[in-house]
Coordinates of C-alpha atoms and ligand atoms in Angstrom, one line a residue:
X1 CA 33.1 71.4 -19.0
X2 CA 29.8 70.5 -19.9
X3 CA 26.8 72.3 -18.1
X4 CA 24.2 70.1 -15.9
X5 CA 21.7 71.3 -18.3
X6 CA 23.4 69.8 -21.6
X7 CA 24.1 66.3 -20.0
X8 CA 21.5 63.5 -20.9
X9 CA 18.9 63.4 -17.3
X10 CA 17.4 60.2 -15.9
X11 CA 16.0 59.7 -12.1
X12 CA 16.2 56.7 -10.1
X13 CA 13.6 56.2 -7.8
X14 CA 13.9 54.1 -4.0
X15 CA 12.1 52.4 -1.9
X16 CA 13.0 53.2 1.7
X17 CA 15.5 51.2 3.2
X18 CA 19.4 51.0 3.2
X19 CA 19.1 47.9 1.3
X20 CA 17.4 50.0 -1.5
X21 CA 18.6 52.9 -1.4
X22 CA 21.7 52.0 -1.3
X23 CA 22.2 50.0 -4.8
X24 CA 20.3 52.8 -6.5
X25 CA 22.6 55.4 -5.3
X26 CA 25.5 53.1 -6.7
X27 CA 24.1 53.4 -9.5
X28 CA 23.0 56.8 -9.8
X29 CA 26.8 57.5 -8.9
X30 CA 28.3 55.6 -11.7
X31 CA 25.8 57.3 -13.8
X32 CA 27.2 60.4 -13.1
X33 CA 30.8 59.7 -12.9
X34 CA 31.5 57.3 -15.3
X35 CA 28.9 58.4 -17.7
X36 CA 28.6 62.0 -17.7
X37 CA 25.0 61.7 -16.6
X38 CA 22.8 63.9 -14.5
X39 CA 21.0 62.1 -12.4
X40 CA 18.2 62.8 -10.1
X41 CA 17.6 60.4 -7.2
X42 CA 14.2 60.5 -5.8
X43 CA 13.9 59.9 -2.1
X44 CA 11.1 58.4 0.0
X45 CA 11.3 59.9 3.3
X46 CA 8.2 58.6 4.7
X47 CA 9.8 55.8 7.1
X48 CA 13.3 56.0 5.8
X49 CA 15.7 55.2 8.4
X50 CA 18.2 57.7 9.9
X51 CA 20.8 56.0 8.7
X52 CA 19.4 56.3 4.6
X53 CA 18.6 60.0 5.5
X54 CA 22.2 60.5 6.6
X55 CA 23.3 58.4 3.5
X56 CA 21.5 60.7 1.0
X57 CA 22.7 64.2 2.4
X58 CA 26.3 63.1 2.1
X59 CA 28.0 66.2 1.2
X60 CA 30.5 63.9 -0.9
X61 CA 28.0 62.7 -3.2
X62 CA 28.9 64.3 -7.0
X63 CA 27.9 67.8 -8.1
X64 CA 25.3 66.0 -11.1
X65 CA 23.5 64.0 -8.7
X66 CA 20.7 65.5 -7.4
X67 CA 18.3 64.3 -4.5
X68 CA 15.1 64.9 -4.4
X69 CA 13.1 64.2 -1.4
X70 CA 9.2 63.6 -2.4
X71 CA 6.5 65.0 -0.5
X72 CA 6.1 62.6 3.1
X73 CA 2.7 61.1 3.6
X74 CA 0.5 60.2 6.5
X75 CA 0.4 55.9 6.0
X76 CA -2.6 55.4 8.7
X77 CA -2.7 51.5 8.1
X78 CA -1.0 49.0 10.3
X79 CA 1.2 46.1 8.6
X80 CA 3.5 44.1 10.8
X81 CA 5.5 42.3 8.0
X82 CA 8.1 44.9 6.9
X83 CA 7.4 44.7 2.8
X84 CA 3.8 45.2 3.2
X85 CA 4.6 48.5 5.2
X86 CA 7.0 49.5 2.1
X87 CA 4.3 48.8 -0.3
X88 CA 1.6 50.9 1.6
X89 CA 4.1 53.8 1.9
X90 CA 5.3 53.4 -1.8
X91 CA 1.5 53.6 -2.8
X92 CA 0.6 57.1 -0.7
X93 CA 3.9 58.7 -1.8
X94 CA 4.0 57.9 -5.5
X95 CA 0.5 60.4 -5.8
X96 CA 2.7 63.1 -5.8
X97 CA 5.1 61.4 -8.6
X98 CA 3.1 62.8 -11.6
X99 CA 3.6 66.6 -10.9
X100 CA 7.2 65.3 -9.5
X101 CA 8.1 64.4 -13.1
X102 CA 6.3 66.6 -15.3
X103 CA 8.5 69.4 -13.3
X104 CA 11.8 67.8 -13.4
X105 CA 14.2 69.6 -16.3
X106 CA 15.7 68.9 -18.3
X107 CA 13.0 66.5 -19.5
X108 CA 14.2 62.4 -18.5
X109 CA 15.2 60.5 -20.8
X110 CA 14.1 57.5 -18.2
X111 CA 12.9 56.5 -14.7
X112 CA 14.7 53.9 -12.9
X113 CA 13.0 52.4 -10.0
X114 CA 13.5 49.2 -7.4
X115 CA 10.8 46.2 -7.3
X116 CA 8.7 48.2 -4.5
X117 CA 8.1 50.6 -7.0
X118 CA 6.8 49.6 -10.1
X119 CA 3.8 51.1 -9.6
X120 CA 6.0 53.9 -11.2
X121 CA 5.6 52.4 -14.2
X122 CA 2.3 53.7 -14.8
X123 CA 3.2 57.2 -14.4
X124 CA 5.9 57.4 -16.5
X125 CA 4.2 55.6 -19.1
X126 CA 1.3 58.3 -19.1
X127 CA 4.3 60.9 -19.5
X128 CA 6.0 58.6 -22.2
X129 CA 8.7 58.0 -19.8
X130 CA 10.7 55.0 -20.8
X131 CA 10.6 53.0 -17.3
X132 CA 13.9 50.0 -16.0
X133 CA 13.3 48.3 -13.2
X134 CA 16.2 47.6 -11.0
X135 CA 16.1 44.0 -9.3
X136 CA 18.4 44.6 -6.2
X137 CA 18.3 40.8 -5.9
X138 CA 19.3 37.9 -7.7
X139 CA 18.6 36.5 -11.5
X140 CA 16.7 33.9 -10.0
X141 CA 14.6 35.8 -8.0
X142 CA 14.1 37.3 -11.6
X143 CA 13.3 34.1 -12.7
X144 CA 11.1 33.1 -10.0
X145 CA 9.2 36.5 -11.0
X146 CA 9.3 35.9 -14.5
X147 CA 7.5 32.4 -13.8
X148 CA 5.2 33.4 -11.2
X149 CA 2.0 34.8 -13.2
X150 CA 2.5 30.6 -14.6
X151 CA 2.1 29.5 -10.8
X152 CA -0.6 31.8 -10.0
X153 CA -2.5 30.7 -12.9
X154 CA -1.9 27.0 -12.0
X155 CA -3.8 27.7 -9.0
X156 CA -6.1 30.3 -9.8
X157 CA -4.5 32.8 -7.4
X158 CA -4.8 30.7 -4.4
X159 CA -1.5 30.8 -3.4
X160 CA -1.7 28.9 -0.6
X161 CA -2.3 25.5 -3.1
X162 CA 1.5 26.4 -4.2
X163 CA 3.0 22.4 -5.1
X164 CA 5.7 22.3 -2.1
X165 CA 8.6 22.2 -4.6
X166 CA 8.4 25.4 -7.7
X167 CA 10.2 23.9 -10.8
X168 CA 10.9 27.6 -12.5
X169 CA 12.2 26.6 -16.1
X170 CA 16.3 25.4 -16.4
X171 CA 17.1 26.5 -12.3
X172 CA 17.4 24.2 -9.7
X173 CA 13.9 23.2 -7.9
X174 CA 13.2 25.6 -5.0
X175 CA 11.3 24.7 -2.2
X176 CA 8.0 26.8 -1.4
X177 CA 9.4 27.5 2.0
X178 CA 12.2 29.3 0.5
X179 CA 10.3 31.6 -1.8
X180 CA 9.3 34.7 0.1
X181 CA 6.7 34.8 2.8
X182 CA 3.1 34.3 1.1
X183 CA 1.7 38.2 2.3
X184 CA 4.2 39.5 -0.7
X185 CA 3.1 36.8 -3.4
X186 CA -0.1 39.3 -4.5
X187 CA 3.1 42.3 -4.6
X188 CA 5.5 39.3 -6.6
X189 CA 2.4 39.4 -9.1
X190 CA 1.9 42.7 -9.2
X191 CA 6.0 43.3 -9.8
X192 CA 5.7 40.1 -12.6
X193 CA 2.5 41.9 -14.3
X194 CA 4.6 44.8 -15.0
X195 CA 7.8 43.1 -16.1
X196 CA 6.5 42.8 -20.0
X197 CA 6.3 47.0 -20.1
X198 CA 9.2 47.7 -18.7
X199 CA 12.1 48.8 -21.1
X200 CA 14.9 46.7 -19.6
X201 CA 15.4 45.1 -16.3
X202 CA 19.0 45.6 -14.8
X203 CA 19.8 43.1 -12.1
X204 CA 22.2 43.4 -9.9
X205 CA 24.3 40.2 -10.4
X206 CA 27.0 39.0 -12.6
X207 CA 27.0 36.0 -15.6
X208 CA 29.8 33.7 -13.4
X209 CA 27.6 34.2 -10.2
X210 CA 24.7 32.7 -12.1
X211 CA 25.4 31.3 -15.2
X212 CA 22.9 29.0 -15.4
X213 CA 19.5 31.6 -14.4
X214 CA 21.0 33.8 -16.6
X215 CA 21.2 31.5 -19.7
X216 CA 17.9 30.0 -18.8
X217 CA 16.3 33.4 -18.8
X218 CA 17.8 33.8 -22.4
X219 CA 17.5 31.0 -23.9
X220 CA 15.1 28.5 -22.6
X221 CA 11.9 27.7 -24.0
X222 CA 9.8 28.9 -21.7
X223 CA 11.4 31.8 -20.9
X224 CA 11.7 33.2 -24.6
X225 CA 8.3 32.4 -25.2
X226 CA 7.7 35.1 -22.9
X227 CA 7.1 39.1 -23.7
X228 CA 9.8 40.2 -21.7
X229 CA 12.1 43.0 -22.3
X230 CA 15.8 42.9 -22.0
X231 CA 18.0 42.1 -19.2
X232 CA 20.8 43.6 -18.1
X233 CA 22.8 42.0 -15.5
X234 CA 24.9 45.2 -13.9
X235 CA 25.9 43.9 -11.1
X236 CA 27.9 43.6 -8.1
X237 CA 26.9 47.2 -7.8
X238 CA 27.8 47.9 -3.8
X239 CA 28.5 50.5 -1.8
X240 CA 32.3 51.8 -2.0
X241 CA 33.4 53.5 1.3
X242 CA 31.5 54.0 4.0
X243 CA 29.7 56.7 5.4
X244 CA 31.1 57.8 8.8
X245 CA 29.1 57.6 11.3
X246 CA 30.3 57.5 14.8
X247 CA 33.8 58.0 14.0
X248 CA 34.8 57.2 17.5
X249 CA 32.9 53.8 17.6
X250 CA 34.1 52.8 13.9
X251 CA 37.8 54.6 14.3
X252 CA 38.0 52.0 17.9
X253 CA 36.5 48.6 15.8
X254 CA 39.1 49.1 12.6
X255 CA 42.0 50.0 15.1
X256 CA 40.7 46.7 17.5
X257 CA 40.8 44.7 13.9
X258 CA 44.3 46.0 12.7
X259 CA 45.2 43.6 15.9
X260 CA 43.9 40.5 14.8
X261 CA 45.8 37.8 12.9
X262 CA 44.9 37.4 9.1
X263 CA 42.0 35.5 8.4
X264 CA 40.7 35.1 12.3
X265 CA 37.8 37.1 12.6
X266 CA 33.8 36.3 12.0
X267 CA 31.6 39.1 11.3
X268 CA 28.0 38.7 12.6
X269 CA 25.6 41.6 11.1
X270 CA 21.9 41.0 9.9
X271 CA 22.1 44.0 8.1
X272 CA 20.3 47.2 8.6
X273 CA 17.0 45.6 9.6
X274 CA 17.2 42.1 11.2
X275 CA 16.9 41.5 14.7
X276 CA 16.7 37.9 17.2
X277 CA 14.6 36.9 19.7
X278 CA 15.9 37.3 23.0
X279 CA 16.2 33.4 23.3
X280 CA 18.0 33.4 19.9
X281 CA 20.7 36.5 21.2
X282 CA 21.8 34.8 24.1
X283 CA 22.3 31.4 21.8
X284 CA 24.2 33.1 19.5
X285 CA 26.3 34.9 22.4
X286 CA 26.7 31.7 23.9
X287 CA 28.1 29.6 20.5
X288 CA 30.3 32.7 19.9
X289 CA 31.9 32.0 23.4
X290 CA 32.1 28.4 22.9
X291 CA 33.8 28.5 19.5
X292 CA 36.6 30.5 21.3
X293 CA 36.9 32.4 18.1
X294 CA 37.3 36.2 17.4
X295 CA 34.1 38.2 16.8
X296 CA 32.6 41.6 15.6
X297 CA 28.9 41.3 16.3
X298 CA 26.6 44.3 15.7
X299 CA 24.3 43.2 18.5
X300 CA 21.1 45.0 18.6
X301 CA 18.6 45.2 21.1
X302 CA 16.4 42.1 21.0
X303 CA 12.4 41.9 19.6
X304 CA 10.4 39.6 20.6
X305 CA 7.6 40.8 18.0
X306 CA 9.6 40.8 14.7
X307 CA 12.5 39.9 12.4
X308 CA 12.9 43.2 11.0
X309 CA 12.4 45.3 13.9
X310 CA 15.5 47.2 13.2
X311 CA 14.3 47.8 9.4
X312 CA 12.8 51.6 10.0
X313 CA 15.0 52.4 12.8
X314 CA 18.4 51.6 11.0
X315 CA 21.0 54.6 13.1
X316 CA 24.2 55.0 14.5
X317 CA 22.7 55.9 17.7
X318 CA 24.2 53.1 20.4
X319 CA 22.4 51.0 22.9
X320 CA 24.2 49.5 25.6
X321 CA 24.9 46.0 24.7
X322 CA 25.6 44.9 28.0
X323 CA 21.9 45.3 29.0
X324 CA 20.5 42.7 27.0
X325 CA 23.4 39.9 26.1
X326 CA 24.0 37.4 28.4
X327 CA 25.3 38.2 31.9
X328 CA 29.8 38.1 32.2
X329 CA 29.1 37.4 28.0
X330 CA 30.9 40.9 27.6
X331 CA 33.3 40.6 30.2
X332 CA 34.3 36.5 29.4
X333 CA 35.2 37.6 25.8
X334 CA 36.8 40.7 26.1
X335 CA 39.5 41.2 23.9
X336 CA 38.1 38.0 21.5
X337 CA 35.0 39.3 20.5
X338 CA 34.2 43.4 20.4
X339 CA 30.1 44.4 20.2
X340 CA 29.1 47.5 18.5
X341 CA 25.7 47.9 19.4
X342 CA 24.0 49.7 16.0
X343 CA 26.2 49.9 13.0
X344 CA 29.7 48.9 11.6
X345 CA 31.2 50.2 8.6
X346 CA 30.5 46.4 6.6
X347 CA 32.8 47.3 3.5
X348 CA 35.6 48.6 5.5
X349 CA 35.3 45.4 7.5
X350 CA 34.3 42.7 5.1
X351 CA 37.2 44.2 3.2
X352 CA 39.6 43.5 6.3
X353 CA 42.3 41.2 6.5
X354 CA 41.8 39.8 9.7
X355 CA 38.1 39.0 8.4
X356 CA 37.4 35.4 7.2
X357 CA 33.4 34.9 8.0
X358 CA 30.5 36.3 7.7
X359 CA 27.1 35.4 10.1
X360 CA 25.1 37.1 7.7
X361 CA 21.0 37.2 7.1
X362 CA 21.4 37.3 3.2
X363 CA 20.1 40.5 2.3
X364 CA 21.1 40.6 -1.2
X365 CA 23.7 43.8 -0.7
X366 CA 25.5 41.6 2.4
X367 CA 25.5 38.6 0.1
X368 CA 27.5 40.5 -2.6
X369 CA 29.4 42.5 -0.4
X370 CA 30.6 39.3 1.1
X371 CA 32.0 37.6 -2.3
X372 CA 33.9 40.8 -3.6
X373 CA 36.0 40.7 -0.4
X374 CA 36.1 37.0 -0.4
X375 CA 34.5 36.3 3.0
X376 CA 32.6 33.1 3.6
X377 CA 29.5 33.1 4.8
X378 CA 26.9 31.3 7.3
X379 CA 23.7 31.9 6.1
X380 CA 20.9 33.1 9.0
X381 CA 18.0 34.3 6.6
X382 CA 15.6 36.4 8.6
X383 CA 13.1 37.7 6.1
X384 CA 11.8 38.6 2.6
X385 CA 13.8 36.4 0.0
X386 CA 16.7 35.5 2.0
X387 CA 15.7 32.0 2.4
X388 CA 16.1 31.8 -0.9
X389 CA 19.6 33.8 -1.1
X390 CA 20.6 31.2 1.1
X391 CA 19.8 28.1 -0.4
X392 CA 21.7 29.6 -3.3
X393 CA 24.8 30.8 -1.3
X394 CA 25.1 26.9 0.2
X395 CA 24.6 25.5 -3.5
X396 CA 27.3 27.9 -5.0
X397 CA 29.7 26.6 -1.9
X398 CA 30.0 29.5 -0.4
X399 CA 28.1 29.3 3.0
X400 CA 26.8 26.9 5.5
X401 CA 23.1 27.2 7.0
X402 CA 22.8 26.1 10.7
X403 CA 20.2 24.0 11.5
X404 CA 17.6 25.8 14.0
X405 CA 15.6 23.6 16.7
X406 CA 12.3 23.8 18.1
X407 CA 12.0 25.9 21.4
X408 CA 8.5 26.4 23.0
X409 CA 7.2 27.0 19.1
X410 CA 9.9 29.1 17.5
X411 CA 12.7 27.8 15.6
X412 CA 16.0 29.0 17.2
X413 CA 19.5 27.5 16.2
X414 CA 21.5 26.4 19.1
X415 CA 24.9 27.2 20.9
X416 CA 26.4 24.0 20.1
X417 CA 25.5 24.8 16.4
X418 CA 26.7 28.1 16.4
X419 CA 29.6 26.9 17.3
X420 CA 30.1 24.0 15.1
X421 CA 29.1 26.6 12.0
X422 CA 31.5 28.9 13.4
X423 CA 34.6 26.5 13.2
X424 CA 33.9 24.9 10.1
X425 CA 34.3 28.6 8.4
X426 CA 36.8 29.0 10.2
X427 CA 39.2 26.6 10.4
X428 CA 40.8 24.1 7.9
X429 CA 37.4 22.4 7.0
X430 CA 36.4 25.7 5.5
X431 CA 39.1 25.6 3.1
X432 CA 36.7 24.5 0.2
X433 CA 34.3 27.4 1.1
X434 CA 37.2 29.6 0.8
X435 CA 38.3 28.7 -2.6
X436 CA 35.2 29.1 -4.0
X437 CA 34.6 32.3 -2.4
X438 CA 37.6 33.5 -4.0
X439 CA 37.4 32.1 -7.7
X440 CA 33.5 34.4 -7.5
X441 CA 35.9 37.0 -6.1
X442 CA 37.8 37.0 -9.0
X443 CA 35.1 36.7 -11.9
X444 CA 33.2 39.6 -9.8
X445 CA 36.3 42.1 -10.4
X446 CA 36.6 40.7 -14.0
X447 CA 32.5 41.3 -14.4
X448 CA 33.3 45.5 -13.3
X449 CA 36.4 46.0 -15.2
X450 CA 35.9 47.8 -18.5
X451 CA 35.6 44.8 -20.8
X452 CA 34.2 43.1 -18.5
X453 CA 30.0 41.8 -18.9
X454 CA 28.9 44.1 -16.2
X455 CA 30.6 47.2 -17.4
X456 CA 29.1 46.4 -20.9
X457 CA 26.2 45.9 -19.4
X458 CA 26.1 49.2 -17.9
X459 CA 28.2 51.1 -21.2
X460 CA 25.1 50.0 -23.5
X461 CA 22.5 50.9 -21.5
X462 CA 24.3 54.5 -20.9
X463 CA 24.6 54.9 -24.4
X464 CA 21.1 53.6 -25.3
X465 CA 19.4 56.5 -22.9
X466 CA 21.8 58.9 -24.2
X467 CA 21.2 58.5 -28.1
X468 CA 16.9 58.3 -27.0
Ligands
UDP1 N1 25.0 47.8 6.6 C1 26.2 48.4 7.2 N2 26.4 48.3 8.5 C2 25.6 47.6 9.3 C3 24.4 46.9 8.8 C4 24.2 47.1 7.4 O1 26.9 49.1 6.5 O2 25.8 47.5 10.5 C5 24.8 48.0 5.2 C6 25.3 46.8 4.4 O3 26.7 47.0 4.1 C7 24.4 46.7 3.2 C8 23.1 47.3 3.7 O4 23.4 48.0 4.9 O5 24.9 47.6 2.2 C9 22.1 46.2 4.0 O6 21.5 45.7 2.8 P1 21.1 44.2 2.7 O7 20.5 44.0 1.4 O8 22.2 43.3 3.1 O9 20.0 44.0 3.8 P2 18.7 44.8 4.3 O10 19.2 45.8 5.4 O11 18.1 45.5 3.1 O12 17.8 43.8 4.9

């Protein structure tokens, strides 16, 4: 067997986060496995969640993959919008990246890092590091960062003159409402600066999820006008198996869902971050009832003060549900509905039989999760670019958004129309949803087999870093 030492060596580098970290590790794993790569995966520890700590010191995780955990730094500065916080922390900890590096043997043949951490870039380049950045989003959000230096310039960095609808070159128009909130535009530029240096960009979706980005960014115009290095779309890279967590909790949920008829059961989960108003909780809990269909909910403790108040917390430590969800809510839907209060294993149950629908907030890892186990979708985008995930989910025909009201100056969507989004995903009207969801199914399994664009994808770059 060949020795750690003789195998080609690249990092990958995260931003804190599950939805991060997560992708990255994929990837570092495939690396390793299917490649014969040793891989070293650099950690942020400063605000990583419990759950991403738990995640990294998996004892399952292959001999050749190594984690490193950079030094943890003091972030003094306040930010209340969860990206900004990321960026702040990414900044402090990436001092130490230079002596990091220089020290790791055998010498890298490249860095790998997410869209928090371009910043990297510079580093590596210093240490003649070839550098890929990998977009744990979509092509178009590539797109959209491809075009944005264009937009900026059209109005000289104020983004706040942004025309209402952004035509990015040969994708459909999106609306400025969608893009992602305007405190991350300066970090979109910053991201869209760096993009011409990079060596390659790897995405993580597949040419029949977005055939149309995807030729636009390789063949339009505008876009090949650009200095832009090559793409590589990899994707869907998601998590396979789950990392046990409280056994007992996810042992009783799978044993509660072996009971369920095929194709009866919505799954509501705003992934490792998200969390709803008060207000919005109990309208939710409320249209769940209504709709008198089956539910796994993880159903965190309410926040009044943000959308993402979950995002540094993420742990499989339980509250008690029955303290904040509606009084008799609990009670009036035992044996319909079961509430885990911090964590479900999402592939095991996305991958579940009895699993039809998805009440998902469109982090990008959710979204693809969801369309390799076929499961429709309705599309609650909390923050960051999920609005924009889920205009594209309802375009591809694969989710339906509910329509939020005004209440006393926030925008919360109903129990009426929770439960009208609930049935039509549901039952027969859903049908169309469903087939569509299952012909992206099928091209995402074609995109990973070996033959297949993703795998090729994947195979060239391998070889590419392994012949440099
Ligand atoms: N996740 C999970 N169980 C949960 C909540 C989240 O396993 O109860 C996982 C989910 O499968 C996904 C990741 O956490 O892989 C969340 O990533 P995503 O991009 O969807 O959203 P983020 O948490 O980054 O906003």
């Amino acid at each position: 067997m060949e020795s750690t030492q003789n195998k080609p060596h690249v990092a990958v580098l995260a931003s804190p986060g599950m939805g991060h970290v997560t992708p990255l590790l994929e990837l570092a794993k495939r690396l390793v496995v299917d490649h014969g790569f040793h891989v070293t995966f650099l950690s942020i520890t400063t605000d990583a969640p419990p759950a991403q700590l738990q995640l990294l010191s998996n004892p399952s995780l292959p001999s050749d993959l190594h984690v490193v955990s950079l030094p943890s730094v003091d972030v003094s500065q306040q930010a209340n919008d969860v990206s900004v916080r990321i960026v702040l922390v990414v900044q402090e900890t990436l001092k130490s990246l230079p002596f990091v590096l220089k020290n790791l043997q055998p010498p890298i043949k490249s860095l790998v890092f997410d869209p928090f951490c371009t910043i990297a870039h510079d580093v590596a380049a210093d240490l003649s590091i070839p550098t890929y950045l990998f977009l744990t989003s979509s092509a178009l959000f590539l797109a959209l960062t491809m075009y944005f230096p264009t937009i900026n310039a059209e109005v000289n960095g104020d983004h706040s003159k942004i025309a209402e609808e952004v035509l990015v070159p040969g994708c459909k128009p999106l609306l400025l409402d969608d893009l992602i909130p305007g405190v991350l535009m300066p970090e979109l530029l910053l991201m869209s600066n760096r993009l011409p240096i990079v060596n390659g960009v790897l995405v993580n979706t597949w040419e029949e999820l977005e055939p149309v980005t995807l030729h636009s960014i390789r063949e339009s115009p505008f876009f090949l006008g650009l200095p832009a290095p090559p793409v590589y779309p990899i994707g869907p890279l998601t998590k396979e198996g789950e990392l046990v967590t409280s056994a007992l909790e996810s042992s009783k949920l799978m044993t509660w869902l072996d009971q369920q008829p095929a194709g009866s059961v919505v799954y509501v989960s705003f992934g490792s971050g998200g969390t709803l108003s008060g207000k919005q909780m109990s309208e939710l809990a409320l249209g769940l009832e209504l709709s008198q269909k089956r539910f796994v909910w993880v159903a965190r403790p309410p926040s009044e003060a943000s959308v993402s108040g979950n995002f540094f917390k993420a742990s499989f430590d339980a509250d008690d549900p029955a303290s904040y969800l509606p009084k008799g809510f609990l009670d009036r839907t035992r044996g319909r509905g079961l509430v885990t209060s911090s964590w479900a294993p999402q592939v095991a149950v996305l991958s579940h039989q009895s699993v039809a629908g998805f009440v998902t907030h469109c982090g990008w890892n959710s979204v693809l999760e969801s369309i390799l186990h076929g499961v429709v979708m309705i599309a609650w985008p909390l923050y960051a670019e999920q609005r924009m995930n889920a205009r594209f989910l309802v375009d591809a025909g694969v989710a339906v958004w509910p329509e939020a009201e005004e209440d006393n100056g926030k925008r919360v969507v109903g129990r009426c129309e929770v439960e009208r989004v609930v049935r039509t995903i549901l039952d027969e009207e859903g049908e169309g949803l469903r087939r569509r969801v299952r012909e992206l199914q099928g091209t995402a399994a074609k995109a990973l087999k070996v033959g297949g664009p993703s795998n090729g994808s994947l195979h060239r770059l391998a070889k590419e870093w392994r012949e440099s």
